[in-house]
Amino acid sequence: MQTAAELDVLRNHVKDLTASGETLALVPTMGALHDGHLTLVREARKRADRIAVSIFVNPTQFGPNEDLDAYPRQLEEDSRLLEGEGVDLLWAPRVDAMYPAGFASTIRVAEVSEGFCGAQRPGHFDGVATVVCKLFNQVRPDIALFGEKDWQQLAVIRRMARDLDLSRPHADDIIGVPTVREADGLAMSSRNRYLSQENRAAAATLPRAMQEAIARIRDGQEVLPTLQMLEDELLGAGFERVDYAALADAESLQELEAVQERAMKLLVAARIGGTRLIDNMAV
Ligand code: PAF
């Protein structure tokens, strides 16, 4: 596996790896890799000849009171894991290589980024869209893979790629990979490691309560009281706050108060022991 920390080095490696017309997949990450990330890499392996993974803890997507400093950084361990998966290229830029002095541009994707996590974390998706657009332009992959756990993030990135006519990758080549879950159903996340043993056990209420809510909605029960029950169940299990529990159109993320004839998602963000967990499931 080649590793690049500077843009010119990255570009030379990409050129060498694709010199005979090989296709290239990019898996963007912030590191602290778990099985969810490795599933993205394995999916990439099925779809492209070469795999590049980026590891960059992107400061512009963290709010002033969020966990930028505490976010786990373990480049050596991550690098070993990626090597074991047969990744060809690791792009791990420093902050000043990504955002040199004088950097002044931001990509803002209206509407789809405004509700849910966008409303709770002002500027978060501007930071995500900007860094992902840069990663796409730096690596110029044929395809890029993202976990569906961050469903709104995926919707924002696809919208950006469509709106800006990106070609490497094209919006249709931005691939969402189903959420990987722990044995008790909790969605894998680098932030799960912040949870105490007690909170980790209680956190499994989140996917369980979501499944129950989906079963009730499919059973014809009203949406808003069902969402209220879901919130109450989480608070009763030890979550200190539910940022949102909502039914939404799966693509536009428009919030829905009743079931409709279209693809829908149940989206939840809730905090336990100071850790914010998000999850989503098809309804
Ligand atoms: O999902 C993540 O890990 C990050 O938001 C991403 C897409 C790598 C952008 O920093």
PDB file of C-alpha atoms and ligand atoms in Angstrom:
ATOM      1  CA  MET A   1       0.000   0.000   0.000  1.00  0.00           C
ATOM      2  CA  GLN A   2       1.274   3.448  -0.934  1.00  0.00           C
ATOM      3  CA  THR A   3       0.688   6.295   1.512  1.00  0.00           C
ATOM      4  CA  ALA A   4       0.527   9.950   0.526  1.00  0.00           C
ATOM      5  CA  ALA A   5       0.408  13.001   2.774  1.00  0.00           C
ATOM      6  CA  GLU A   6       1.042  15.589   0.036  1.00  0.00           C
ATOM      7  CA  LEU A   7      -1.105  16.302  -2.999  1.00  0.00           C
ATOM      8  CA  ASP A   8       1.630  15.939  -5.634  1.00  0.00           C
ATOM      9  CA  VAL A   9       2.628  12.550  -4.158  1.00  0.00           C
ATOM     10  CA  LEU A  10      -1.022  11.455  -4.187  1.00  0.00           C
ATOM     11  CA  ARG A  11      -1.437  12.467  -7.831  1.00  0.00           C
ATOM     12  CA  ASN A  12       1.677  10.533  -8.885  1.00  0.00           C
ATOM     13  CA  HIS A  13       0.440   7.407  -7.088  1.00  0.00           C
ATOM     14  CA  VAL A  14      -3.027   7.712  -8.663  1.00  0.00           C
ATOM     15  CA  LYS A  15      -1.404   8.110 -12.082  1.00  0.00           C
ATOM     16  CA  ASP A  16       0.740   4.974 -11.581  1.00  0.00           C
ATOM     17  CA  LEU A  17      -2.158   2.902 -10.207  1.00  0.00           C
ATOM     18  CA  THR A  18      -4.442   3.704 -13.138  1.00  0.00           C
ATOM     19  CA  ALA A  19      -1.790   3.848 -15.899  1.00  0.00           C
ATOM     20  CA  SER A  20      -3.188   0.843 -17.773  1.00  0.00           C
ATOM     21  CA  GLY A  21      -6.809   1.987 -17.546  1.00  0.00           C
ATOM     22  CA  GLU A  22      -7.562   0.450 -14.131  1.00  0.00           C
ATOM     23  CA  THR A  23     -10.696   1.752 -12.415  1.00  0.00           C
ATOM     24  CA  LEU A  24     -10.304   3.465  -9.047  1.00  0.00           C
ATOM     25  CA  ALA A  25     -12.632   3.477  -6.021  1.00  0.00           C
ATOM     26  CA  LEU A  26     -12.399   6.000  -3.186  1.00  0.00           C
ATOM     27  CA  VAL A  27     -13.553   5.292   0.375  1.00  0.00           C
ATOM     28  CA  PRO A  28     -13.488   8.610   2.289  1.00  0.00           C
ATOM     29  CA  THR A  29     -13.146   8.218   6.088  1.00  0.00           C
ATOM     30  CA  MET A  30     -12.053  10.091   9.177  1.00  0.00           C
ATOM     31  CA  GLY A  31     -10.119   7.046  10.419  1.00  0.00           C
ATOM     32  CA  ALA A  32     -10.671   5.133  13.708  1.00  0.00           C
ATOM     33  CA  LEU A  33     -11.668   2.343  11.354  1.00  0.00           C
ATOM     34  CA  HIS A  34     -14.153  -0.376  12.298  1.00  0.00           C
ATOM     35  CA  ASP A  35     -15.888  -3.186  10.440  1.00  0.00           C
ATOM     36  CA  GLY A  36     -18.301  -0.716   8.843  1.00  0.00           C
ATOM     37  CA  HIS A  37     -15.381   0.993   7.064  1.00  0.00           C
ATOM     38  CA  LEU A  38     -13.810  -2.353   6.143  1.00  0.00           C
ATOM     39  CA  THR A  39     -17.138  -3.402   4.597  1.00  0.00           C
ATOM     40  CA  LEU A  40     -16.928  -0.300   2.380  1.00  0.00           C
ATOM     41  CA  VAL A  41     -13.421  -1.352   1.338  1.00  0.00           C
ATOM     42  CA  ARG A  42     -14.571  -4.916   0.552  1.00  0.00           C
ATOM     43  CA  GLU A  43     -17.486  -3.566  -1.488  1.00  0.00           C
ATOM     44  CA  ALA A  44     -15.045  -1.284  -3.329  1.00  0.00           C
ATOM     45  CA  ARG A  45     -12.885  -4.314  -4.123  1.00  0.00           C
ATOM     46  CA  LYS A  46     -15.844  -5.944  -5.944  1.00  0.00           C
ATOM     47  CA  ARG A  47     -16.483  -2.863  -8.039  1.00  0.00           C
ATOM     48  CA  ALA A  48     -13.074  -1.420  -8.976  1.00  0.00           C
ATOM     49  CA  ASP A  49      -9.525  -2.535  -9.841  1.00  0.00           C
ATOM     50  CA  ARG A  50      -7.797  -0.198  -7.383  1.00  0.00           C
ATOM     51  CA  ILE A  51      -8.846   1.144  -3.999  1.00  0.00           C
ATOM     52  CA  ALA A  52      -7.890   4.418  -2.381  1.00  0.00           C
ATOM     53  CA  VAL A  53      -8.943   5.236   1.198  1.00  0.00           C
ATOM     54  CA  SER A  54      -8.683   8.730   2.641  1.00  0.00           C
ATOM     55  CA  ILE A  55      -8.244   9.386   6.335  1.00  0.00           C
ATOM     56  CA  PHE A  56      -8.772  12.998   7.316  1.00  0.00           C
ATOM     57  CA  VAL A  57     -10.422  14.284  10.496  1.00  0.00           C
ATOM     58  CA  ASN A  58     -12.045  17.263   8.835  1.00  0.00           C
ATOM     59  CA  PRO A  59     -12.123  20.257  11.227  1.00  0.00           C
ATOM     60  CA  THR A  60     -14.683  22.202   9.180  1.00  0.00           C
ATOM     61  CA  GLN A  61     -17.456  19.676   9.846  1.00  0.00           C
ATOM     62  CA  PHE A  62     -17.146  19.949  13.636  1.00  0.00           C
ATOM     63  CA  GLY A  63     -18.968  22.702  15.553  1.00  0.00           C
ATOM     64  CA  PRO A  64     -17.128  24.787  18.182  1.00  0.00           C
ATOM     65  CA  ASN A  65     -18.400  22.620  21.089  1.00  0.00           C
ATOM     66  CA  GLU A  66     -18.061  19.258  19.345  1.00  0.00           C
ATOM     67  CA  ASP A  67     -15.518  16.457  19.667  1.00  0.00           C
ATOM     68  CA  LEU A  68     -12.836  17.516  17.131  1.00  0.00           C
ATOM     69  CA  ASP A  69      -9.998  17.265  19.678  1.00  0.00           C
ATOM     70  CA  ALA A  70     -11.311  14.057  21.260  1.00  0.00           C
ATOM     71  CA  TYR A  71     -12.035  12.356  17.913  1.00  0.00           C
ATOM     72  CA  PRO A  72      -9.938   9.145  17.892  1.00  0.00           C
ATOM     73  CA  ARG A  73      -6.804   9.316  15.734  1.00  0.00           C
ATOM     74  CA  GLN A  74      -4.879   6.059  15.147  1.00  0.00           C
ATOM     75  CA  LEU A  75      -3.202   6.326  11.764  1.00  0.00           C
ATOM     76  CA  GLU A  76      -0.723   3.480  12.295  1.00  0.00           C
ATOM     77  CA  GLU A  77      -3.381   0.995  13.365  1.00  0.00           C
ATOM     78  CA  ASP A  78      -5.736   2.116  10.575  1.00  0.00           C
ATOM     79  CA  SER A  79      -2.924   1.802   8.070  1.00  0.00           C
ATOM     80  CA  ARG A  80      -2.260  -1.809   9.157  1.00  0.00           C
ATOM     81  CA  LEU A  81      -5.972  -2.646   8.800  1.00  0.00           C
ATOM     82  CA  LEU A  82      -6.116  -1.176   5.300  1.00  0.00           C
ATOM     83  CA  GLU A  83      -2.934  -2.966   4.268  1.00  0.00           C
ATOM     84  CA  GLY A  84      -4.577  -6.217   5.432  1.00  0.00           C
ATOM     85  CA  GLU A  85      -7.574  -5.482   3.197  1.00  0.00           C
ATOM     86  CA  GLY A  86      -5.339  -5.042   0.140  1.00  0.00           C
ATOM     87  CA  VAL A  87      -5.973  -1.291  -0.196  1.00  0.00           C
ATOM     88  CA  ASP A  88      -3.679   0.235  -2.831  1.00  0.00           C
ATOM     89  CA  LEU A  89      -3.432   3.822  -1.650  1.00  0.00           C
ATOM     90  CA  LEU A  90      -3.906   5.690   1.622  1.00  0.00           C
ATOM     91  CA  TRP A  91      -4.419   9.458   1.325  1.00  0.00           C
ATOM     92  CA  ALA A  92      -3.811  11.011   4.728  1.00  0.00           C
ATOM     93  CA  PRO A  93      -3.257  14.752   4.289  1.00  0.00           C
ATOM     94  CA  ARG A  94      -2.396  17.111   7.129  1.00  0.00           C
ATOM     95  CA  VAL A  95      -4.875  19.892   7.898  1.00  0.00           C
ATOM     96  CA  ASP A  96      -2.663  22.546   6.286  1.00  0.00           C
ATOM     97  CA  ALA A  97      -2.376  20.492   3.085  1.00  0.00           C
ATOM     98  CA  MET A  98      -6.173  20.315   2.858  1.00  0.00           C
ATOM     99  CA  TYR A  99      -6.830  23.884   3.987  1.00  0.00           C
ATOM    100  CA  PRO A 100      -3.742  25.983   3.172  1.00  0.00           C
ATOM    101  CA  ALA A 101      -3.526  29.570   4.456  1.00  0.00           C
ATOM    102  CA  GLY A 102      -6.035  31.725   2.597  1.00  0.00           C
ATOM    103  CA  PHE A 103      -8.494  28.902   1.908  1.00  0.00           C
ATOM    104  CA  ALA A 104     -11.815  30.710   1.378  1.00  0.00           C
ATOM    105  CA  SER A 105     -14.364  28.463  -0.376  1.00  0.00           C
ATOM    106  CA  THR A 106     -17.353  26.575   0.970  1.00  0.00           C
ATOM    107  CA  ILE A 107     -19.914  24.349  -0.742  1.00  0.00           C
ATOM    108  CA  ARG A 108     -23.408  24.620   0.684  1.00  0.00           C
ATOM    109  CA  VAL A 109     -26.110  22.242  -0.465  1.00  0.00           C
ATOM    110  CA  ALA A 110     -29.444  23.859   0.419  1.00  0.00           C
ATOM    111  CA  GLU A 111     -32.632  22.017   1.437  1.00  0.00           C
ATOM    112  CA  VAL A 112     -31.403  18.441   1.861  1.00  0.00           C
ATOM    113  CA  SER A 113     -28.758  19.615   4.341  1.00  0.00           C
ATOM    114  CA  GLU A 114     -31.040  21.914   6.333  1.00  0.00           C
ATOM    115  CA  GLY A 115     -33.136  19.580   8.506  1.00  0.00           C
ATOM    116  CA  PHE A 116     -32.208  16.893  11.042  1.00  0.00           C
ATOM    117  CA  CYS A 117     -28.427  16.830  11.647  1.00  0.00           C
ATOM    118  CA  GLY A 118     -28.053  20.026   9.589  1.00  0.00           C
ATOM    119  CA  ALA A 119     -30.401  21.890  11.932  1.00  0.00           C
ATOM    120  CA  GLN A 120     -28.729  20.444  15.035  1.00  0.00           C
ATOM    121  CA  ARG A 121     -25.170  20.965  13.797  1.00  0.00           C
ATOM    122  CA  PRO A 122     -25.031  24.297  11.915  1.00  0.00           C
ATOM    123  CA  GLY A 123     -22.356  24.266   9.194  1.00  0.00           C
ATOM    124  CA  HIS A 124     -21.717  20.528   9.529  1.00  0.00           C
ATOM    125  CA  PHE A 125     -22.832  19.589   6.026  1.00  0.00           C
ATOM    126  CA  ASP A 126     -21.079  22.611   4.486  1.00  0.00           C
ATOM    127  CA  GLY A 127     -17.866  21.163   5.929  1.00  0.00           C
ATOM    128  CA  VAL A 128     -18.715  17.670   4.684  1.00  0.00           C
ATOM    129  CA  ALA A 129     -19.672  18.826   1.153  1.00  0.00           C
ATOM    130  CA  THR A 130     -16.571  20.999   0.848  1.00  0.00           C
ATOM    131  CA  VAL A 131     -14.103  18.344   1.985  1.00  0.00           C
ATOM    132  CA  VAL A 132     -15.754  15.565  -0.048  1.00  0.00           C
ATOM    133  CA  CYS A 133     -15.689  17.737  -3.174  1.00  0.00           C
ATOM    134  CA  LYS A 134     -11.974  18.361  -2.540  1.00  0.00           C
ATOM    135  CA  LEU A 135     -11.331  14.635  -1.985  1.00  0.00           C
ATOM    136  CA  PHE A 136     -13.134  13.839  -5.253  1.00  0.00           C
ATOM    137  CA  ASN A 137     -11.055  16.413  -7.138  1.00  0.00           C
ATOM    138  CA  GLN A 138      -7.827  15.250  -5.530  1.00  0.00           C
ATOM    139  CA  VAL A 139      -8.281  11.509  -6.128  1.00  0.00           C
ATOM    140  CA  ARG A 140     -10.635  11.664  -9.171  1.00  0.00           C
ATOM    141  CA  PRO A 141     -12.099   8.188  -8.555  1.00  0.00           C
ATOM    142  CA  ASP A 142     -14.511   6.339 -10.850  1.00  0.00           C
ATOM    143  CA  ILE A 143     -16.675   5.455  -7.868  1.00  0.00           C
ATOM    144  CA  ALA A 144     -16.915   6.497  -4.209  1.00  0.00           C
ATOM    145  CA  LEU A 145     -18.470   4.535  -1.364  1.00  0.00           C
ATOM    146  CA  PHE A 146     -20.170   5.832   1.782  1.00  0.00           C
ATOM    147  CA  GLY A 147     -21.976   4.109   4.650  1.00  0.00           C
ATOM    148  CA  GLU A 148     -25.758   4.453   4.697  1.00  0.00           C
ATOM    149  CA  LYS A 149     -25.651   5.031   8.468  1.00  0.00           C
ATOM    150  CA  ASP A 150     -24.981   8.677   7.603  1.00  0.00           C
ATOM    151  CA  TRP A 151     -28.026   8.786   5.328  1.00  0.00           C
ATOM    152  CA  GLN A 152     -28.385  12.566   5.244  1.00  0.00           C
ATOM    153  CA  GLN A 153     -24.668  12.911   4.478  1.00  0.00           C
ATOM    154  CA  LEU A 154     -25.074  10.532   1.537  1.00  0.00           C
ATOM    155  CA  ALA A 155     -28.085  12.518   0.262  1.00  0.00           C
ATOM    156  CA  VAL A 156     -26.119  15.789   0.540  1.00  0.00           C
ATOM    157  CA  ILE A 157     -23.109  14.357  -1.327  1.00  0.00           C
ATOM    158  CA  ARG A 158     -25.269  12.914  -4.121  1.00  0.00           C
ATOM    159  CA  ARG A 159     -27.131  16.234  -4.472  1.00  0.00           C
ATOM    160  CA  MET A 160     -23.827  18.120  -4.630  1.00  0.00           C
ATOM    161  CA  ALA A 161     -22.447  15.757  -7.301  1.00  0.00           C
ATOM    162  CA  ARG A 162     -25.636  16.181  -9.372  1.00  0.00           C
ATOM    163  CA  ASP A 163     -25.891  19.944  -8.963  1.00  0.00           C
ATOM    164  CA  LEU A 164     -22.221  20.565  -9.767  1.00  0.00           C
ATOM    165  CA  ASP A 165     -22.109  18.042 -12.669  1.00  0.00           C
ATOM    166  CA  LEU A 166     -19.222  16.210 -11.053  1.00  0.00           C
ATOM    167  CA  SER A 167     -17.802  13.562 -13.346  1.00  0.00           C
ATOM    168  CA  ARG A 168     -15.256  11.773 -11.178  1.00  0.00           C
ATOM    169  CA  PRO A 169     -17.239  10.342  -9.627  1.00  0.00           C
ATOM    170  CA  HIS A 170     -20.556  10.955 -11.394  1.00  0.00           C
ATOM    171  CA  ALA A 171     -23.526  11.216  -8.974  1.00  0.00           C
ATOM    172  CA  ASP A 172     -24.727   7.771 -10.103  1.00  0.00           C
ATOM    173  CA  ASP A 173     -21.374   6.287  -9.071  1.00  0.00           C
ATOM    174  CA  ILE A 174     -21.686   7.422  -5.459  1.00  0.00           C
ATOM    175  CA  ILE A 175     -22.550   4.159  -3.784  1.00  0.00           C
ATOM    176  CA  GLY A 176     -24.313   3.766  -0.462  1.00  0.00           C
ATOM    177  CA  VAL A 177     -23.426   0.630   1.486  1.00  0.00           C
ATOM    178  CA  PRO A 178     -25.917  -0.741   4.047  1.00  0.00           C
ATOM    179  CA  THR A 179     -25.198  -0.021   7.717  1.00  0.00           C
ATOM    180  CA  VAL A 180     -23.096  -2.611   9.521  1.00  0.00           C
ATOM    181  CA  ARG A 181     -24.428  -3.429  12.989  1.00  0.00           C
ATOM    182  CA  GLU A 182     -23.099  -4.944  16.191  1.00  0.00           C
ATOM    183  CA  ALA A 183     -24.662  -8.232  17.361  1.00  0.00           C
ATOM    184  CA  ASP A 184     -27.263  -6.324  19.417  1.00  0.00           C
ATOM    185  CA  GLY A 185     -28.216  -4.120  16.460  1.00  0.00           C
ATOM    186  CA  LEU A 186     -26.315  -0.920  17.337  1.00  0.00           C
ATOM    187  CA  ALA A 187     -24.999   0.706  14.153  1.00  0.00           C
ATOM    188  CA  MET A 188     -21.189   0.661  14.051  1.00  0.00           C
ATOM    189  CA  SER A 189     -19.645   4.084  14.552  1.00  0.00           C
ATOM    190  CA  SER A 190     -16.231   5.407  15.556  1.00  0.00           C
ATOM    191  CA  ARG A 191     -18.059   7.307  18.329  1.00  0.00           C
ATOM    192  CA  ASN A 192     -19.403   4.110  19.973  1.00  0.00           C
ATOM    193  CA  ARG A 193     -16.045   3.832  21.742  1.00  0.00           C
ATOM    194  CA  TYR A 194     -16.957   6.930  23.808  1.00  0.00           C
ATOM    195  CA  LEU A 195     -19.750   4.927  25.531  1.00  0.00           C
ATOM    196  CA  SER A 196     -19.347   3.551  29.060  1.00  0.00           C
ATOM    197  CA  GLN A 197     -20.234  -0.138  29.506  1.00  0.00           C
ATOM    198  CA  GLU A 198     -23.599   0.812  30.980  1.00  0.00           C
ATOM    199  CA  ASN A 199     -24.445   3.285  28.221  1.00  0.00           C
ATOM    200  CA  ARG A 200     -23.225   0.875  25.561  1.00  0.00           C
ATOM    201  CA  ALA A 201     -25.750  -1.705  26.827  1.00  0.00           C
ATOM    202  CA  ALA A 202     -28.553   0.889  26.908  1.00  0.00           C
ATOM    203  CA  ALA A 203     -27.625   2.147  23.420  1.00  0.00           C
ATOM    204  CA  ALA A 204     -28.998  -1.076  21.903  1.00  0.00           C
ATOM    205  CA  THR A 205     -32.465   0.284  22.734  1.00  0.00           C
ATOM    206  CA  LEU A 206     -32.063   2.660  19.788  1.00  0.00           C
ATOM    207  CA  PRO A 207     -32.244   0.123  16.910  1.00  0.00           C
ATOM    208  CA  ARG A 208     -34.738  -2.003  18.836  1.00  0.00           C
ATOM    209  CA  ALA A 209     -37.115   0.913  19.462  1.00  0.00           C
ATOM    210  CA  MET A 210     -36.751   2.011  15.830  1.00  0.00           C
ATOM    211  CA  GLN A 211     -37.741  -1.442  14.595  1.00  0.00           C
ATOM    212  CA  GLU A 212     -40.750  -1.431  16.907  1.00  0.00           C
ATOM    213  CA  ALA A 213     -41.796   2.006  15.636  1.00  0.00           C
ATOM    214  CA  ILE A 214     -41.476   0.843  12.018  1.00  0.00           C
ATOM    215  CA  ALA A 215     -43.593  -2.219  12.762  1.00  0.00           C
ATOM    216  CA  ARG A 216     -46.294   0.031  14.299  1.00  0.00           C
ATOM    217  CA  ILE A 217     -46.233   2.431  11.336  1.00  0.00           C
ATOM    218  CA  ARG A 218     -46.462  -0.485   8.878  1.00  0.00           C
ATOM    219  CA  ASP A 219     -49.324  -1.783  10.974  1.00  0.00           C
ATOM    220  CA  GLY A 220     -51.240   1.420  10.247  1.00  0.00           C
ATOM    221  CA  GLN A 221     -50.684   3.263  13.526  1.00  0.00           C
ATOM    222  CA  GLU A 222     -50.410   7.057  13.350  1.00  0.00           C
ATOM    223  CA  VAL A 223     -46.916   8.416  12.707  1.00  0.00           C
ATOM    224  CA  LEU A 224     -46.597  11.260  15.232  1.00  0.00           C
ATOM    225  CA  PRO A 225     -47.786   9.343  18.335  1.00  0.00           C
ATOM    226  CA  THR A 226     -45.552   6.442  17.260  1.00  0.00           C
ATOM    227  CA  LEU A 227     -42.539   8.756  17.066  1.00  0.00           C
ATOM    228  CA  GLN A 228     -43.434  10.137  20.502  1.00  0.00           C
ATOM    229  CA  MET A 229     -43.496   6.575  21.883  1.00  0.00           C
ATOM    230  CA  LEU A 230     -40.072   5.968  20.350  1.00  0.00           C
ATOM    231  CA  GLU A 231     -38.690   9.110  22.029  1.00  0.00           C
ATOM    232  CA  ASP A 232     -40.219   8.112  25.373  1.00  0.00           C
ATOM    233  CA  GLU A 233     -38.696   4.648  25.110  1.00  0.00           C
ATOM    234  CA  LEU A 234     -35.228   6.095  24.478  1.00  0.00           C
ATOM    235  CA  LEU A 235     -35.508   8.556  27.373  1.00  0.00           C
ATOM    236  CA  GLY A 236     -36.744   5.738  29.614  1.00  0.00           C
ATOM    237  CA  ALA A 237     -33.738   3.604  28.641  1.00  0.00           C
ATOM    238  CA  GLY A 238     -31.228   6.238  29.747  1.00  0.00           C
ATOM    239  CA  PHE A 239     -30.798   8.509  26.703  1.00  0.00           C
ATOM    240  CA  GLU A 240     -30.658  12.071  27.991  1.00  0.00           C
ATOM    241  CA  ARG A 241     -31.937  13.762  24.848  1.00  0.00           C
ATOM    242  CA  VAL A 242     -33.538  12.903  21.502  1.00  0.00           C
ATOM    243  CA  ASP A 243     -32.409  15.472  18.922  1.00  0.00           C
ATOM    244  CA  TYR A 244     -34.948  14.175  16.413  1.00  0.00           C
ATOM    245  CA  ALA A 245     -37.031  11.118  15.617  1.00  0.00           C
ATOM    246  CA  ALA A 246     -38.721  11.629  12.279  1.00  0.00           C
ATOM    247  CA  LEU A 247     -40.203  10.020   9.209  1.00  0.00           C
ATOM    248  CA  ALA A 248     -38.878  11.488   5.964  1.00  0.00           C
ATOM    249  CA  ASP A 249     -38.804  11.045   2.214  1.00  0.00           C
ATOM    250  CA  ALA A 250     -35.710   8.913   1.651  1.00  0.00           C
ATOM    251  CA  GLU A 251     -34.262  11.120  -1.083  1.00  0.00           C
ATOM    252  CA  SER A 252     -35.326  14.727  -0.463  1.00  0.00           C
ATOM    253  CA  LEU A 253     -35.406  14.216   3.350  1.00  0.00           C
ATOM    254  CA  GLN A 254     -38.640  16.189   3.463  1.00  0.00           C
ATOM    255  CA  GLU A 255     -40.270  15.405   6.832  1.00  0.00           C
ATOM    256  CA  LEU A 256     -43.543  13.448   6.642  1.00  0.00           C
ATOM    257  CA  GLU A 257     -46.360  13.332   9.180  1.00  0.00           C
ATOM    258  CA  ALA A 258     -48.150  10.429   7.514  1.00  0.00           C
ATOM    259  CA  VAL A 259     -47.157   7.408   5.458  1.00  0.00           C
ATOM    260  CA  GLN A 260     -46.852   8.089   1.709  1.00  0.00           C
ATOM    261  CA  GLU A 261     -46.430   5.966  -1.416  1.00  0.00           C
ATOM    262  CA  ARG A 262     -42.696   6.577  -1.748  1.00  0.00           C
ATOM    263  CA  ALA A 263     -39.406   5.394  -0.255  1.00  0.00           C
ATOM    264  CA  MET A 264     -39.297   6.584   3.355  1.00  0.00           C
ATOM    265  CA  LYS A 265     -36.805   6.526   6.193  1.00  0.00           C
ATOM    266  CA  LEU A 266     -37.107   6.644   9.940  1.00  0.00           C
ATOM    267  CA  LEU A 267     -34.262   8.900  11.095  1.00  0.00           C
ATOM    268  CA  VAL A 268     -33.147   9.285  14.718  1.00  0.00           C
ATOM    269  CA  ALA A 269     -30.402  11.171  16.542  1.00  0.00           C
ATOM    270  CA  ALA A 270     -30.190  10.804  20.320  1.00  0.00           C
ATOM    271  CA  ARG A 271     -27.616  11.404  23.037  1.00  0.00           C
ATOM    272  CA  ILE A 272     -26.491   9.041  25.740  1.00  0.00           C
ATOM    273  CA  GLY A 273     -23.683   9.805  28.202  1.00  0.00           C
ATOM    274  CA  GLY A 274     -22.877  12.891  26.102  1.00  0.00           C
ATOM    275  CA  THR A 275     -22.391  10.800  22.926  1.00  0.00           C
ATOM    276  CA  ARG A 276     -24.611  11.556  19.973  1.00  0.00           C
ATOM    277  CA  LEU A 277     -25.780   8.442  18.114  1.00  0.00           C
ATOM    278  CA  ILE A 278     -27.571   8.499  14.771  1.00  0.00           C
ATOM    279  CA  ASP A 279     -29.374   5.748  12.912  1.00  0.00           C
ATOM    280  CA  ASN A 280     -31.852   5.350  10.072  1.00  0.00           C
ATOM    281  CA  MET A 281     -33.994   2.510   8.741  1.00  0.00           C
ATOM    282  CA  ALA A 282     -36.225   2.043   5.714  1.00  0.00           C
ATOM    283  CA  VAL A 283     -39.935   2.150   6.512  1.00  0.00           C
TER     284      VAL A 283
HETATM  285  O1  PAF B   1     -18.443  10.050   7.156  1.00  0.00           O
HETATM  286  C1  PAF B   1     -17.287  10.495   7.374  1.00  0.00           C
HETATM  287  O2  PAF B   1     -16.410   9.815   7.878  1.00  0.00           O
HETATM  288  C2  PAF B   1     -16.977  11.941   7.011  1.00  0.00           C
HETATM  289  O3  PAF B   1     -18.073  12.761   7.201  1.00  0.00           O
HETATM  290  C3  PAF B   1     -16.420  12.083   5.570  1.00  0.00           C
HETATM  291  C4  PAF B   1     -17.431  11.666   4.530  1.00  0.00           C
HETATM  292  C5  PAF B   1     -15.143  11.267   5.425  1.00  0.00           C
HETATM  293  C6  PAF B   1     -16.072  13.560   5.303  1.00  0.00           C
HETATM  294  O4  PAF B   1     -15.146  14.044   6.210  1.00  0.00           O
END
